[in-house]
Amino acid sequence: MNILRSFVEGRWVEGKGPSATLVNPATEEALASTSTAGIDMTAVVAYARSRGGPALRELTFAQRGELLKAWSKALHAARDELIALAMRNGGNTRGDAKFDVDGAIATLAHYAELGAQRYAGLHLWVPRDGVAVHINAFNFPAWGTAEKAACALLAGMPVVSKPATSTALVAHRLAEIGAPLLPEGAFQFLCGSPGDLLDRLGYQDLVAFTGSSQTAAKLREQLARRGARLNVEADSLNAAVLGPDVQPGGATWDLFVQDVVRDITQKAGQKCTAVRRIFVPAAQAAAAQEALLERLAQIRVGDPAREEVNMGPVSTADQLRDVRAGIARLAGESQPVFGGDGSVRALAPEGKGYFVSPVLLVARDAAGATAMHEHEVFGPVATLAKSDGPAELVRRGGGSLVCSLYSDDRGFLRDCVLAVAPYHGRIYLGSEKVVGQTMGPGTVLPQLLHGGPGHAGGGEELGGLRGLSLYSQRVALQGDRALLDAIAPTAMT
Amino acid sequence: MNILRSFVEGRWVEGKGPSATLVNPATEEALASTSTAGIDMTAVVAYARSRGGPALRELTFAQRGELLKAWSKALHAARDELIALAMRNGGNTRGDAKFDVDGAIATLAHYAELGAQRYAGLHLWVPRDGVAVHINAFNFPAWGTAEKAACALLAGMPVVSKPATSTALVAHRLAEIGAPLLPEGAFQFLCGSPGDLLDRLGYQDLVAFTGSSQTAAKLREQLARRGARLNVEADSLNAAVLGPDVQPGGATWDLFVQDVVRDITQKAGQKCTAVRRIFVPAAQAAAAQEALLERLAQIRVGDPAREEVNMGPVSTADQLRDVRAGIARLAGESQPVFGGDGSVRALAPEGKGYFVSPVLLVARDAAGATAMHEHEVFGPVATLAKSDGPAELVRRGGGSLVCSLYSDDRGFLRDCVLAVAPYHGRIYLGSEKVVGQTMGPGTVLPQLLHGGPGHAGGGEELGGLRGLSLYSQRVALQGDRALLDAIAPTAMT
C-alpha cells in the first residue's frame, strides 16, 4: 500500500509507528497509510526558524510572488492527476474536485499577481454589535480613557469605561465632562471594581485592557471561554540603543541623553513606554554613563505641589513596594550607579509619600542577565549595558511597545530596524534632523500604532483609522457593482 | 469626603458597599472614596446594547467625529482643573499631568479630524520571526493548503502544513509538487498527527486552523498559554435569504434556486460555506419549496467514478454517522420534505460507501427553533423557513462565514446588509445583474475576506493583501522623513 510521508527538515520522512489508513469513501478501498510517529517536532520548528524564515525574508515581495506563480503553474500541469486523486480520496464528483483544485491554483496565482486586481467586491467595516469594555491603567487616567473611547466611539461602539481606582479622580472628571455630550448609553463609566461585568460579555463584545501581564493572562482565559475579543497592552522592556557613530557632544548624543533621562523620570517612570534598558557601544560606555549621571543629578524628587520638584512620587504604597523589590531584583545582576540604596531625599513632609529616587544600574553581563530583560520595574529605573551588537539583546525583551535607535548612520539604522521590527509595535529613530521636533520615544501619537507583540500583550491600539478595527467587523460585499456603490457609502470602506 | 460615582444606565450611581479610598501619593491624604457594589452589570451591558449602540450607529462617521471634537474642546476648557487633579491624585508633576491630560485632548481631536493627517511616521508590515503552522480541514485538501500557504509565503513566513489525514492524498501531491520550488525550510508538510508541535510554539509563531469549534476551543487555550497567535475558521450556519420582491420564474428567483441547491449538494454539503438555512417570505414559501424539491430530485448520488453521478459520498464513516445524527436532531424541530428518512439510492456497489441523500427540512417555528441555528450538519442538509423579517433569524446563527441575499430591491438589500453585517465575514448579493457571472455564495475568492465572527471562529483569511496581516507584525516607524523613505522600501508599507 502507498505510504504517505511528511516533508520535514528538507526531507520526505516516513513515520515509524502506528499509522492511519486513508480510504476511498465511495468504496471503502484502502488507498494509503501515513504516520508522523518518530518525527522530532522541536527540530521541525527549529528548521523553519533557522532556514525557512531567513530564506523567505531574503527574497523581495515580487520574488515571493514568483514562487507562488511557479507553484500555481506546476499544479495546473498536474491538474488531471490531482482531480483524480480528489475523486478517489475525497468522494468528490469531478466538479467537486475541480472546485478544490482550481481553487488552489487560482489562489496561488492571485497572490502571485496581487496588484492587478479584478474588481469583484469590496470590504466594509461595520461597528460590532456589542459593548466595548475599557479597562485602563492607573498611570494615564485621562489619555488612556480618551484614546480607547475615541476609537470605539468613532467606530460606532458604546463604551463602558473603567479607570484604575487608585487614580480615578482625573478619569472621573473626564467622564463627567464627556457624558452629557454623548448620546444616551454611548458612554458608561464604572468607578471601582467591574464586578461580574466580564461574565456578561459575548462574541460581539470586547475588552481593551491596559495593565499587568498577570491580569491579562487571566482575562485571556476568561474571555476566550466567552468568545469575546480582547486587546492587551501589558508589560514592556523598552530599549534605547546608541549607534556606534554617535560621539559625545554632538546633537544626536545630546538627544539620546535627554530622551533617556526624560523617559526614566517622567511620571516617576510609570509609563508603559518608559526606557528600561539602554544599550551603548563599549567605546562610548563610560562617556554615556557619565552624561546620564550628570543629568539624573538634576532631578528633584518631591511633592509636585512644590514648584522646584521635577519628579513626583510613585502612585501608591503598593507600587512603591513593588518598585523597591524590583530594584533589588535588578541589583542581583547589575550594579547601581545612581540611587538604588533605598534612600531618597524628597522635598516633602518628613515620613510621608511614596517617593523613590531615580535609579540607574550598569549590567555586569547583559547577555547572561535575565531580570533586566524580563522584569519590568514600574518606576524611575533603568539598566545600562555595553553592547556592540545590540539587536539580539533588544529582542531578549520578548516583545515591547517601543524601541528607540539613536544614530545618523542609515546603514546601521536600516539593519537595526529590520532586526528588531518583528519584536515591536513602534520604532523611534533619533537623529540630528529631528532634534527639537520630537517628544521622545515615550510619547504615544494617535496616528501611530500603540501596542507590541509578546510580553507587551500582542495588542494594537491607535494608528489612525487602524485603531478602529478592534471595534469593527470587516465584511466583504459581493455583487453587482452599481448595487455595491449604492450600499457602500453608508459604511466605511 | 468626596464620593466618586459610576455612570451607568444614564445616571451617576453611588456604590452601596465596601469602598476603596483614593489618596494623594505625595502626602497620603485621603481624597475620595468609591465603590461599584450594588451595580447590576447585566443592566449595564443591556443598556449599552439597547441604547448606546443604536444611537451611535444612527450617526454618520462625521457626526461621531463632531462628538469627539466637542469632548476634546470641553476637556481643554477644564484643562487646569484636570491638571490639578492629576497632581493631587497621581503624584504627577505639572509636566507629568500635562502629558496625560493633553494626550487625552489631542487624541480626541485627532480622531475628530482624521483625514487631515500630519505626516509623522509610517507603518511597515514585517514578517513575524517565527513559524506558521497550518492545520487544514478534510474538505479542501488543495485549496485549504494553498490559500494559507500563499499568504504566509508572500508575507515571508515559513510554513508547516498539516492536512486532515483522511483526505491527505491531494494535499500530499500538492506538497510534492510545491516543495522543490520553494527555498529550503520555507515549506514543511506533516502528513498525520502534529504530535507535540504546538507545544513548541512561541509568541512569534502562529497557527491557522480550519476545523470544528470544539477543536478550536482547545487550541485557543493551548496557544493562549504559549502566547502564539491563532486564526480560527470553524462552524458556520450560513443563511440564504429571498427578498419579498422576487417572484417565481424571474432571473433572480432562478439564481436563488440554483445557488441554494448547488450549495447544499456540492461536495456533498461538506463546505464551510454551504447553505444551511433558507429564509423565504411567507407569500413565496410554497413556490420556493416546490422549486427546490424539483431541483433536488435531479441529484444523482453515487460513486463519482460513474459519469452520471453529480453528488458523491461524505468523506468518512465518522462523517456519515455525524450527518445522520445531525439530521435526526434537526428533524426534532423541523419536517423533512426531501430525504431524511435514512434511505439513499446510490449508484455504487451494494452496501459500500458513505452515502447520504440530500435532505431538505421545513421549520415548524424558526423563531423557536434552536438546532437549526446552532448545529452545523456537515452534509447535504438544509432547513427552509418562512420569515417576513429574516435579519433577526439570520443573526441567530451566532456569526457565520457568508450570507446570501437574493433581491433586486436596493432598499431591502441595504437594510438587510447593515442588519446582518456585524455577524458575517462576507455577504453575497444575488440580483438579476449578476446572473451568469457568479459562482454562488459558496465560492471563496482570494480577493475577498474569508472568515466570520463568533461561531465561525472570529478569524480572517485572504481578502487580498489583508490576508498577510496574520503573518506580519505591524510596526510604526517614527523619525526624519528622508530617513524613513530610505528605510521603508525594504518592507511593505
XYZ file of C-alpha atoms in Angstrom, chain A residues 83-342:
260
model
C -8.642 15.836 -9.676
C -8.451 12.057 -9.980
C -6.864 11.844 -6.515
C -9.600 14.044 -5.079
C -12.317 11.897 -6.615
C -10.815 8.745 -5.106
C -9.773 10.035 -1.694
C -12.396 12.735 -1.178
C -15.520 11.150 -2.560
C -15.632 14.201 -4.813
C -17.506 14.417 -8.056
C -15.342 15.740 -10.849
C -16.997 19.129 -10.301
C -16.348 18.985 -6.559
C -12.734 18.104 -7.140
C -12.225 20.907 -9.623
C -13.693 23.352 -7.140
C -10.940 22.430 -4.696
C -8.021 22.020 -7.065
C -8.801 25.004 -9.249
C -9.286 26.994 -6.061
C -5.731 26.142 -5.086
C -4.353 27.104 -8.470
C -6.297 30.358 -8.633
C -5.418 31.420 -5.109
C -1.710 30.915 -5.625
C -1.961 32.792 -8.912
C -3.909 35.635 -7.341
C -1.335 36.247 -4.662
C 1.386 35.917 -7.256
C -0.168 38.743 -9.201
C -1.567 40.960 -6.485
C -1.630 44.454 -7.793
C -3.618 43.751 -10.961
C -6.789 43.099 -9.008
C -10.112 42.499 -10.662
C -12.988 44.336 -9.054
C -15.218 41.644 -7.617
C -16.311 43.131 -4.344
C -15.320 45.473 -1.579
C -14.756 45.421 2.138
C -16.775 47.380 4.647
C -16.044 47.964 8.276
C -19.212 47.912 10.313
C -19.388 48.550 14.058
C -19.515 45.396 16.161
C -22.991 44.929 17.553
C -21.963 44.906 21.214
C -20.217 46.683 24.058
C -16.616 47.867 24.324
C -15.311 47.488 27.879
C -12.253 49.632 28.545
C -10.016 48.778 31.491
C -7.382 51.414 31.984
C -4.178 51.570 33.989
C -3.507 53.937 36.876
C -0.760 55.834 35.114
C -2.785 57.524 32.365
C -6.290 58.119 33.691
C -7.068 60.795 31.088
C -5.230 59.764 27.976
C -5.972 56.070 28.485
C -9.681 56.749 28.800
C -9.671 59.060 25.807
C -7.573 57.021 23.406
C -9.776 53.976 23.844
C -13.023 55.963 23.784
C -12.038 57.919 20.671
C -11.582 54.773 18.593
C -14.652 52.965 19.938
C -16.980 55.918 19.549
C -15.785 56.866 16.095
C -16.189 53.240 15.050
C -19.700 53.287 16.466
C -19.486 51.082 19.576
C -20.848 52.024 23.022
C -18.272 52.134 25.804
C -18.163 51.006 29.426
C -15.008 52.641 30.787
C -13.282 51.560 33.992
C -10.301 53.538 35.321
C -7.812 52.186 37.833
C -9.386 53.011 41.182
C -6.313 54.468 42.840
C -6.026 57.398 40.410
C -9.659 57.637 39.351
C -10.175 61.341 40.080
C -8.989 62.529 36.691
C -10.874 59.871 34.754
C -13.974 60.634 36.777
C -13.825 64.292 35.845
C -13.190 63.366 32.227
C -16.327 61.253 32.306
C -18.356 63.988 33.973
C -17.347 66.362 31.218
C -17.884 63.915 28.387
C -21.047 62.095 29.404
C -23.507 64.951 28.738
C -22.024 65.452 25.265
C -22.619 61.906 24.109
C -25.784 60.049 23.105
C -27.537 58.158 25.857
C -25.833 54.846 26.549
C -22.846 55.596 24.348
C -20.574 56.043 27.343
C -20.815 54.498 30.788
C -18.210 54.747 33.498
C -17.532 52.270 36.298
C -15.638 53.855 39.123
C -14.373 50.812 41.029
C -14.498 47.051 40.596
C -16.067 45.769 37.369
C -17.895 43.115 39.431
C -19.222 40.404 37.134
C -19.289 42.660 34.096
C -16.945 40.488 32.059
C -19.104 37.422 32.603
C -21.885 39.293 30.861
C -19.995 39.655 27.580
C -20.448 37.714 24.355
C -18.826 37.433 20.957
C -19.913 40.840 19.651
C -18.352 42.482 22.720
C -14.738 43.196 23.502
C -12.381 44.254 26.230
C -9.489 46.647 25.689
C -7.184 46.177 28.659
C -4.101 48.080 29.751
C -2.292 46.656 32.760
C -0.099 43.845 34.003
C 0.600 40.668 32.062
C -0.614 38.572 35.019
C -4.075 40.142 34.890
C -4.002 39.912 31.094
C -3.379 36.162 31.280
C -6.485 35.690 33.422
C -8.547 37.842 31.054
C -7.364 35.826 28.069
C -8.776 32.619 29.508
C -11.963 34.209 30.776
C -12.777 35.983 27.520
C -11.719 33.099 25.269
C -14.365 30.993 27.041
C -16.960 33.677 26.335
C -15.811 34.271 22.750
C -15.289 38.000 23.374
C -12.419 39.823 21.710
C -9.545 41.059 23.870
C -6.881 43.645 23.192
C -4.000 43.705 25.661
C -1.358 46.315 26.272
C 0.852 44.972 29.062
C 4.439 44.969 30.335
C 7.231 46.229 28.141
C 11.008 46.283 28.474
C 11.616 49.173 26.085
C 15.188 49.621 24.916
C 17.168 52.676 23.842
C 20.112 51.946 21.541
C 23.038 54.264 20.849
C 24.652 53.850 17.415
C 28.416 53.374 17.070
C 28.655 56.586 15.007
C 27.296 58.866 17.746
C 30.018 60.834 19.550
C 29.763 62.732 22.872
C 28.789 66.371 22.476
C 27.033 66.061 19.130
C 23.353 66.815 18.618
C 22.329 63.151 18.387
C 24.286 62.349 21.555
C 22.524 65.115 23.452
C 19.158 63.969 22.133
C 19.922 60.445 23.375
C 20.858 61.637 26.877
C 17.892 63.976 27.123
C 15.363 61.413 25.820
C 16.645 58.632 28.049
C 16.599 60.667 31.256
C 13.156 62.077 30.423
C 11.838 58.598 29.748
C 13.283 57.263 33.003
C 11.922 60.032 35.222
C 8.738 61.375 33.577
C 5.709 60.335 35.634
C 8.271 58.755 38.001
C 8.898 56.104 35.365
C 5.280 54.952 35.484
C 4.876 54.859 31.716
C 4.425 51.697 29.700
C 6.686 53.329 27.112
C 9.450 54.335 29.566
C 13.044 53.353 28.777
C 14.043 50.296 30.857
C 17.162 49.111 29.033
C 19.948 51.199 27.469
C 22.466 49.672 25.076
C 25.646 51.587 24.164
C 28.771 50.529 22.247
C 31.719 49.645 24.514
C 33.729 52.602 23.200
C 31.098 55.122 24.365
C 30.015 53.337 27.559
C 31.981 55.409 30.062
C 31.020 58.728 28.485
C 27.355 57.703 28.241
C 27.241 56.687 31.893
C 28.809 59.966 32.921
C 26.378 62.038 30.849
C 23.349 60.170 32.193
C 24.520 60.525 35.812
C 25.081 64.234 35.362
C 21.564 64.739 34.081
C 19.952 62.428 36.647
C 21.580 64.522 39.375
C 19.382 67.422 38.254
C 16.181 65.550 39.143
C 14.472 66.968 42.246
C 12.103 64.435 43.814
C 9.228 65.610 45.985
C 5.634 66.778 46.301
C 4.652 68.075 42.853
C 2.746 70.876 44.567
C 6.191 72.456 45.153
C 7.415 74.338 42.137
C 11.050 73.195 42.160
C 10.093 69.500 42.054
C 10.517 67.771 38.675
C 9.746 64.190 39.663
C 6.824 63.156 41.890
C 6.195 60.026 43.966
C 5.000 56.743 42.586
C 1.299 56.304 42.702
C 0.515 54.045 45.665
C 2.148 52.342 48.630
C 1.846 49.032 46.748
C 3.645 50.490 43.741
C 6.432 51.743 45.986
C 6.851 48.292 47.498
C 6.913 46.689 44.030
C 9.443 49.207 42.720
C 11.769 48.646 45.673
C 11.536 44.890 45.259
C 12.197 45.253 41.538
C 15.300 47.359 42.133
C 16.609 44.697 44.499
C 15.999 42.037 41.858
C 17.819 44.021 39.160
C 20.670 44.710 41.582
C 21.242 40.950 41.807
C 22.794 41.050 38.340
C 23.621 44.738 37.791
C 25.456 47.431 39.751
C 23.505 50.517 40.887
C 25.459 53.655 39.915
C 22.735 56.182 40.760
C 20.200 55.748 43.587
C 19.238 52.233 44.404
C 20.328 52.120 48.074
C 16.731 52.693 49.237
